[in-house]
Amino acid sequence: MLDLVWLIPLFPAIGFLINGLLGKRLGKGAVSVVGPSAIGLSFLTAVLIFFELIGRTPAERIFEKEIFAWVVSGSFKTVIGYQIDPLSMVMALVVTGVSFLIHIYSVGYMHDDPGFTRYFTYLNLFVFMMLNLVLANNFLLMFVGWEGVGLCSYLLIGFWYEKDSASNAGKKAFVVNRVGDFGFLLGIFLLFVHFGTLDFTDLFGALQKNPQMISVETATAITILLFVGACGKSAQLPLYVWLPDAMEGPTPVSSLIHAATMVTAGVYMVARCNVLYTLAPLSMAVVATVGVATAIFAASIGFCQNDIKKVLAYSTISQLGYMFVGVGVGAFSAGIFHLMTHAFFKGLLFLGAGSIMHALSGELDMRKMGGLRKKTPVTFWTFFFATLAIAGIPPFSGFFSKDEILWQAFSSPHGHFLLWLVGAVAAGMTAFYMFRAVFMTFWGECRADEEVKHHIHESPRIMTIPLTILMVLSIIGGWVGIPHVLGGGNHFHEFLAPVVGGAEPGKAHAGISLLAQAWASSGEGAGHSAALEILLMVVSVAIALIGIGIAYLFYVKRPELPARLAERRRGLYRLVLNKYYVDEIYQVLFVDSLKRLGTGLWRGFDEFVIDGTVNGIAYFLGWISSVLRRVQTGLVQNYAFSILAGGVVLAVYYLLRSLF
Amino acid sequence: MAENIGILFQWLVFLGMAFTSIVASLFLITRKNPIHSALLLVLNFLCVAVIYLLLQSQFIAVIQVIVYAGAIVMLVVFVIMLLDLEEELRSGLRLLYSKVFGVGLAGLFLVAIVYSVAASSLTGKRGPYTPDKLQANVKAVGEVLFTDYLFPFEIVSILIVAAIVGAVVLSKKKSR
Amino acid sequence: MTIPEVPPVLYLVLSGILFTIGVIGALTRRNALVVFMCIELMLNAVNLTFITFSRFLQSLDGVLFAFFVMAVAAAEAAVGLAIFVLVYRSRGTINVDEVNLLKW
């Protein structure tokens, strides 16, 4: 079964081809079956492979399948090949599973859209590319998937391309991603220069046998460059600006691409390269710092946003920051764990937002919502549980994953107390603004227009069933990673350990990270006690509850308080409402200056020099010929004269030559 | 003594003929009436034919008189009479400003020729035809013409046929 | 004391003078027929040169060349005069300055 790993990306590829080439002819019915079922088959294959993988001992949980040799040039060889190990299977399951649910949801959500076929074509293409990214066994194929998901993101953000704002947002996403990809490419080049190969097992294996193979400076350079790529793809500071604009796309797209899968590619990449990162402590500090800064920065913007999708977008940026904190302090499995739970609850939150918009005939502004609790119960309960999960309330999934990260930030050899503190504050802010959204949307009086109020209805079952399934996953999804201190086996961490480190000695295989030696056992580093861990857990839950309480106060009990606070601190309010003017700063700093440079070069060089030279040569030749044409007088005697002149010249020349 | 007289006679004939031909050609290029020019051309040809005789080329001298002075100039005279030339064209040499250059250039050419001829002696491989052999001129010419130069001879005959045909075709009046 | 024979230099100088006069005539006269006559003059001068060299180098190659030159000159005269007749018929004039359509 493991041999058939190539089926996992194949099904979405076939779906893409069928939908793309034949979709218009087959009609909506066929497309709505082909699209989701391609992903469903993919998911099924992934599950079967997963069970077979579990059947093996941890040391043997690695399998590579080469499809064909892609580039063979001199000593450089790259293949199209897939690698099955715990990390890639976790990612594959998350991607295919959540995609499957979102595809089913989309059949209902996009039902009336004229671009129905195009939508599913792009979506299938996206899943294909994403699967290539996570299943690849070398950097080059991973980069292909990396670029491919960027392309699909552009196509899907600008899905309603007639709207200027949508196509601009698509372009912005692509260009900002490009900046990150440039760093990524440079990192890949450096890797090739130093190792001569881009294959994961070869590269990391060589590095583990001989950690002195590259200097710390080189490792730092490579990892920082790779992280630049992750910043672009996973929307960290300063390359996050595309994600809020990406909300122009259809809501299921936001859910799938910009919450559950594409944006997590950066985290996956860092986890995959854990061997490299552990050799460069400086880069890990950079990763963790950028992550925590992003987390709190985005959370602060979420306080004042009135568009429900924008709130969720900033929340995604913030949670991605958490994941990077996790991998930045060496807790790679904790980062992946949060990735998984985040896919569940954030995917659900976006789908729920879509459901809310569906109920309110497309309304996005939370100030015009309210009181939907009774009218759309399924939407309400799913959204509510997802918000509890994101706020980090036990026993929901978000609590375990977020808490694991916070604990590692505190206790790991790469961690720091400040990281924990800022992370905890951001957690509280998360709880606040998420519940703010919940209260504004579902509690109180309905502030919508009369016309809209009459049409409020629950979404059809094809949309609510995926919501329910995701809600269940958000609740129980965290139970695979219950830490030791609470009595669980932390199975998630154990499962991923052969790839990312932290396993008990003797259970590891050749692909084990260098942290295996540094770690005592999971969660208990350098002498921190279990009591401290439980204390920190209680503190984070308390902070979350305080956040929820403040939100309740502001938006249910005393709704006039927010307005009064905004009045008192008008300047600060305006600053946060306008996202700290970052977009405007970028516009002035980069966009306008580049535009001016381009215009200057165009006028000054292209028009003046190049066109001038080419046109000048043509004009010059024309001028010469207009002068020379006067030789053609048509008079025979003139011609005879010139013949004579030539003859005389020759004669005189030879004469003089013989003279001297 | 007798030789001296012979050579003196040669000198006299040469100088006379040379002077006459030069004068004739100078007049030729300056006459208004083209008929005058044609007649002067005949005189020039005849003088040159005599000079050929001095050079012991009797054959060529006779051919010169028959072909050049006899046929070609006759053709020219016929054409002059055929075309009704207007008065303006009967004018003589007009030395326009631009034509001074042509004259000057020709003069330069003459200087070059004269210098090159006078400055070096006659070099070249000597052939077998001494003046004694050249007594039987036609026979000697015939010997060489029909052996070494047979091919050009045939080609020239074709050329003349082509010229005849061309002349006839060109001057045909268009048939109605 | 024997008077020297007429040296070849003189014949060649004579030939050069005749040629130059022919050149001047060909460049300056406007009547096409007179130009043609000057061309014949030039050919004649060249013939003289050939014969001179042939005599003084004791070969017959120059003589034969002059012979062929004459044959070609005759052919040229025939065709050239026919062309003059045609030009006169179509343009009404035989002034070389009038036949100048091939100009810029």
mmCIF file of C-alpha atoms in Angstrom, chain A residues 26-187:
data_model
loop_
_atom_site.group_PDB
_atom_site.id
_atom_site.type_symbol
_atom_site.label_atom_id
_atom_site.label_comp_id
_atom_site.label_asym_id
_atom_site.label_seq_id
_atom_site.Cartn_x
_atom_site.Cartn_y
_atom_site.Cartn_z
ATOM 1 C CA LEU A 26 -20.403 17.912 -18.118
ATOM 2 C CA GLY A 27 -22.373 20.463 -16.169
ATOM 3 C CA LYS A 28 -22.590 21.475 -12.558
ATOM 4 C CA GLY A 29 -23.869 18.141 -11.308
ATOM 5 C CA ALA A 30 -20.910 16.193 -12.596
ATOM 6 C CA VAL A 31 -18.419 18.770 -11.417
ATOM 7 C CA SER A 32 -19.855 18.816 -7.936
ATOM 8 C CA VAL A 33 -19.310 15.068 -7.770
ATOM 9 C CA VAL A 34 -15.896 14.903 -9.427
ATOM 10 C CA GLY A 35 -14.341 17.636 -7.335
ATOM 11 C CA PRO A 36 -15.056 16.409 -3.802
ATOM 12 C CA SER A 37 -14.766 12.740 -4.668
ATOM 13 C CA ALA A 38 -11.266 13.209 -6.035
ATOM 14 C CA ILE A 39 -10.257 14.584 -2.671
ATOM 15 C CA GLY A 40 -12.253 11.925 -0.917
ATOM 16 C CA LEU A 41 -10.369 9.175 -2.705
ATOM 17 C CA SER A 42 -7.148 10.933 -1.872
ATOM 18 C CA PHE A 43 -8.121 11.053 1.776
ATOM 19 C CA LEU A 44 -9.049 7.399 1.752
ATOM 20 C CA THR A 45 -5.669 6.445 0.312
ATOM 21 C CA ALA A 46 -3.931 8.605 2.897
ATOM 22 C CA VAL A 47 -5.832 6.912 5.708
ATOM 23 C CA LEU A 48 -4.965 3.452 4.447
ATOM 24 C CA ILE A 49 -1.314 4.371 4.149
ATOM 25 C CA PHE A 50 -1.426 5.917 7.609
ATOM 26 C CA PHE A 51 -2.704 2.735 9.188
ATOM 27 C CA GLU A 52 -0.060 0.728 7.446
ATOM 28 C CA LEU A 53 2.546 3.142 8.701
ATOM 29 C CA ILE A 54 1.370 2.790 12.291
ATOM 30 C CA GLY A 55 1.686 -0.927 11.877
ATOM 31 C CA ARG A 56 5.401 -0.542 11.549
ATOM 32 C CA THR A 57 7.863 0.075 14.332
ATOM 33 C CA PRO A 58 8.848 3.698 14.815
ATOM 34 C CA ALA A 59 12.329 3.131 13.484
ATOM 35 C CA GLU A 60 10.937 1.821 10.218
ATOM 36 C CA ARG A 61 8.372 4.517 9.626
ATOM 37 C CA ILE A 62 10.015 5.930 6.586
ATOM 38 C CA PHE A 63 9.444 5.083 2.964
ATOM 39 C CA GLU A 64 10.486 6.781 -0.215
ATOM 40 C CA LYS A 65 9.013 6.233 -3.631
ATOM 41 C CA GLU A 66 10.662 7.618 -6.703
ATOM 42 C CA ILE A 67 8.310 8.242 -9.597
ATOM 43 C CA PHE A 68 10.874 9.292 -12.179
ATOM 44 C CA ALA A 69 14.152 11.110 -12.448
ATOM 45 C CA TRP A 70 13.431 14.687 -13.274
ATOM 46 C CA VAL A 71 16.762 16.451 -13.603
ATOM 47 C CA VAL A 72 19.897 14.504 -14.210
ATOM 48 C CA SER A 73 22.670 16.898 -15.041
ATOM 49 C CA GLY A 74 26.233 16.048 -14.253
ATOM 50 C CA SER A 75 26.370 15.232 -10.603
ATOM 51 C CA PHE A 76 23.028 16.859 -9.846
ATOM 52 C CA LYS A 77 20.077 14.559 -9.691
ATOM 53 C CA THR A 78 16.549 15.445 -8.669
ATOM 54 C CA VAL A 79 13.592 13.136 -8.845
ATOM 55 C CA ILE A 80 9.852 13.368 -8.640
ATOM 56 C CA GLY A 81 9.507 11.313 -5.539
ATOM 57 C CA TYR A 82 7.337 11.092 -2.473
ATOM 58 C CA GLN A 83 8.358 10.407 1.077
ATOM 59 C CA ILE A 84 6.139 8.764 3.650
ATOM 60 C CA ASP A 85 7.066 9.432 7.231
ATOM 61 C CA PRO A 86 5.061 10.546 10.246
ATOM 62 C CA LEU A 87 5.412 14.256 9.461
ATOM 63 C CA SER A 88 4.334 14.049 5.854
ATOM 64 C CA MET A 89 1.451 11.720 6.693
ATOM 65 C CA VAL A 90 0.127 14.031 9.386
ATOM 66 C CA MET A 91 0.209 16.879 6.881
ATOM 67 C CA ALA A 92 -1.324 14.786 4.129
ATOM 68 C CA LEU A 93 -4.163 13.665 6.354
ATOM 69 C CA VAL A 94 -4.893 17.220 7.500
ATOM 70 C CA VAL A 95 -4.761 18.548 3.953
ATOM 71 C CA THR A 96 -6.912 15.885 2.351
ATOM 72 C CA GLY A 97 -9.338 15.588 5.251
ATOM 73 C CA VAL A 98 -10.064 19.269 5.710
ATOM 74 C CA SER A 99 -10.078 19.810 1.927
ATOM 75 C CA PHE A 100 -12.656 17.086 1.531
ATOM 76 C CA LEU A 101 -14.999 18.725 4.013
ATOM 77 C CA ILE A 102 -14.491 22.138 2.469
ATOM 78 C CA HIS A 103 -15.162 20.763 -1.027
ATOM 79 C CA ILE A 104 -18.488 19.395 0.144
ATOM 80 C CA TYR A 105 -19.301 22.698 1.808
ATOM 81 C CA SER A 106 -18.384 24.570 -1.383
ATOM 82 C CA VAL A 107 -20.880 22.600 -3.435
ATOM 83 C CA GLY A 108 -23.557 24.277 -1.379
ATOM 84 C CA TYR A 109 -21.907 27.664 -0.935
ATOM 85 C CA MET A 110 -20.937 28.247 -4.578
ATOM 86 C CA HIS A 111 -24.111 26.755 -5.937
ATOM 87 C CA ASP A 112 -25.365 29.898 -7.625
ATOM 88 C CA ASP A 113 -22.033 31.180 -8.837
ATOM 89 C CA PRO A 114 -21.469 31.230 -12.618
ATOM 90 C CA GLY A 115 -17.838 30.253 -12.097
ATOM 91 C CA PHE A 116 -18.754 26.974 -10.389
ATOM 92 C CA THR A 117 -16.665 24.760 -12.698
ATOM 93 C CA ARG A 118 -13.692 27.077 -12.628
ATOM 94 C CA TYR A 119 -13.818 27.139 -8.843
ATOM 95 C CA PHE A 120 -13.559 23.392 -8.442
ATOM 96 C CA THR A 121 -10.875 23.176 -11.105
ATOM 97 C CA TYR A 122 -8.702 25.602 -9.218
ATOM 98 C CA LEU A 123 -9.475 23.997 -5.896
ATOM 99 C CA ASN A 124 -8.459 20.554 -7.118
ATOM 100 C CA LEU A 125 -5.306 21.991 -8.614
ATOM 101 C CA PHE A 126 -4.547 23.580 -5.290
ATOM 102 C CA VAL A 127 -4.889 20.328 -3.380
ATOM 103 C CA PHE A 128 -2.673 18.607 -5.919
ATOM 104 C CA MET A 129 0.015 21.227 -5.471
ATOM 105 C CA MET A 130 -0.273 21.196 -1.711
ATOM 106 C CA LEU A 131 0.088 17.434 -1.632
ATOM 107 C CA ASN A 132 3.176 17.702 -3.766
ATOM 108 C CA LEU A 133 4.524 20.156 -1.256
ATOM 109 C CA VAL A 134 3.994 18.001 1.809
ATOM 110 C CA LEU A 135 4.803 14.648 0.271
ATOM 111 C CA ALA A 136 7.890 15.704 -1.644
ATOM 112 C CA ASN A 137 11.137 13.988 -0.858
ATOM 113 C CA ASN A 138 13.377 16.772 -2.062
ATOM 114 C CA PHE A 139 13.516 20.543 -1.943
ATOM 115 C CA LEU A 140 12.944 21.075 -5.616
ATOM 116 C CA LEU A 141 9.629 19.236 -5.766
ATOM 117 C CA MET A 142 8.642 20.965 -2.555
ATOM 118 C CA PHE A 143 9.386 24.274 -4.217
ATOM 119 C CA VAL A 144 7.257 23.260 -7.186
ATOM 120 C CA GLY A 145 4.374 22.668 -4.813
ATOM 121 C CA TRP A 146 5.244 25.892 -2.998
ATOM 122 C CA GLU A 147 4.961 27.918 -6.167
ATOM 123 C CA GLY A 148 1.929 25.977 -7.302
ATOM 124 C CA VAL A 149 -0.075 26.779 -4.207
ATOM 125 C CA GLY A 150 0.953 30.402 -4.624
ATOM 126 C CA LEU A 151 -0.445 30.305 -8.135
ATOM 127 C CA CYS A 152 -3.699 28.743 -7.012
ATOM 128 C CA SER A 153 -3.958 31.260 -4.239
ATOM 129 C CA TYR A 154 -3.697 34.030 -6.806
ATOM 130 C CA LEU A 155 -6.282 32.370 -9.047
ATOM 131 C CA LEU A 156 -8.712 31.835 -6.222
ATOM 132 C CA ILE A 157 -8.291 35.173 -4.458
ATOM 133 C CA GLY A 158 -8.988 36.902 -7.735
ATOM 134 C CA PHE A 159 -11.771 34.468 -8.474
ATOM 135 C CA TRP A 160 -14.321 37.215 -9.010
ATOM 136 C CA TYR A 161 -11.915 38.988 -11.279
ATOM 137 C CA GLU A 162 -14.417 41.540 -12.510
ATOM 138 C CA LYS A 163 -14.033 43.226 -9.155
ATOM 139 C CA ASP A 164 -10.998 45.490 -9.106
ATOM 140 C CA SER A 165 -10.410 44.878 -5.419
ATOM 141 C CA ALA A 166 -10.332 41.116 -5.964
ATOM 142 C CA SER A 167 -7.846 41.134 -8.797
ATOM 143 C CA ASN A 168 -5.652 43.642 -6.956
ATOM 144 C CA ALA A 169 -5.700 41.427 -3.898
ATOM 145 C CA GLY A 170 -4.672 38.458 -6.012
ATOM 146 C CA LYS A 171 -1.782 40.384 -7.487
ATOM 147 C CA LYS A 172 -0.714 41.594 -4.068
ATOM 148 C CA ALA A 173 -0.706 38.061 -2.718
ATOM 149 C CA PHE A 174 1.359 36.800 -5.601
ATOM 150 C CA VAL A 175 3.902 39.603 -5.487
ATOM 151 C CA VAL A 176 4.414 39.501 -1.724
ATOM 152 C CA ASN A 177 4.750 35.724 -1.898
ATOM 153 C CA ARG A 178 7.319 36.223 -4.614
ATOM 154 C CA VAL A 179 9.464 38.267 -2.279
ATOM 155 C CA GLY A 180 9.444 35.383 0.149
ATOM 156 C CA ASP A 181 10.041 32.829 -2.565
ATOM 157 C CA PHE A 182 13.142 34.693 -3.599
ATOM 158 C CA GLY A 183 14.618 34.102 -0.174
ATOM 159 C CA PHE A 184 13.516 30.492 -0.339
ATOM 160 C CA LEU A 185 15.242 29.995 -3.661
ATOM 161 C CA LEU A 186 18.456 31.508 -2.392
ATOM 162 C CA GLY A 187 18.287 29.104 0.521
#
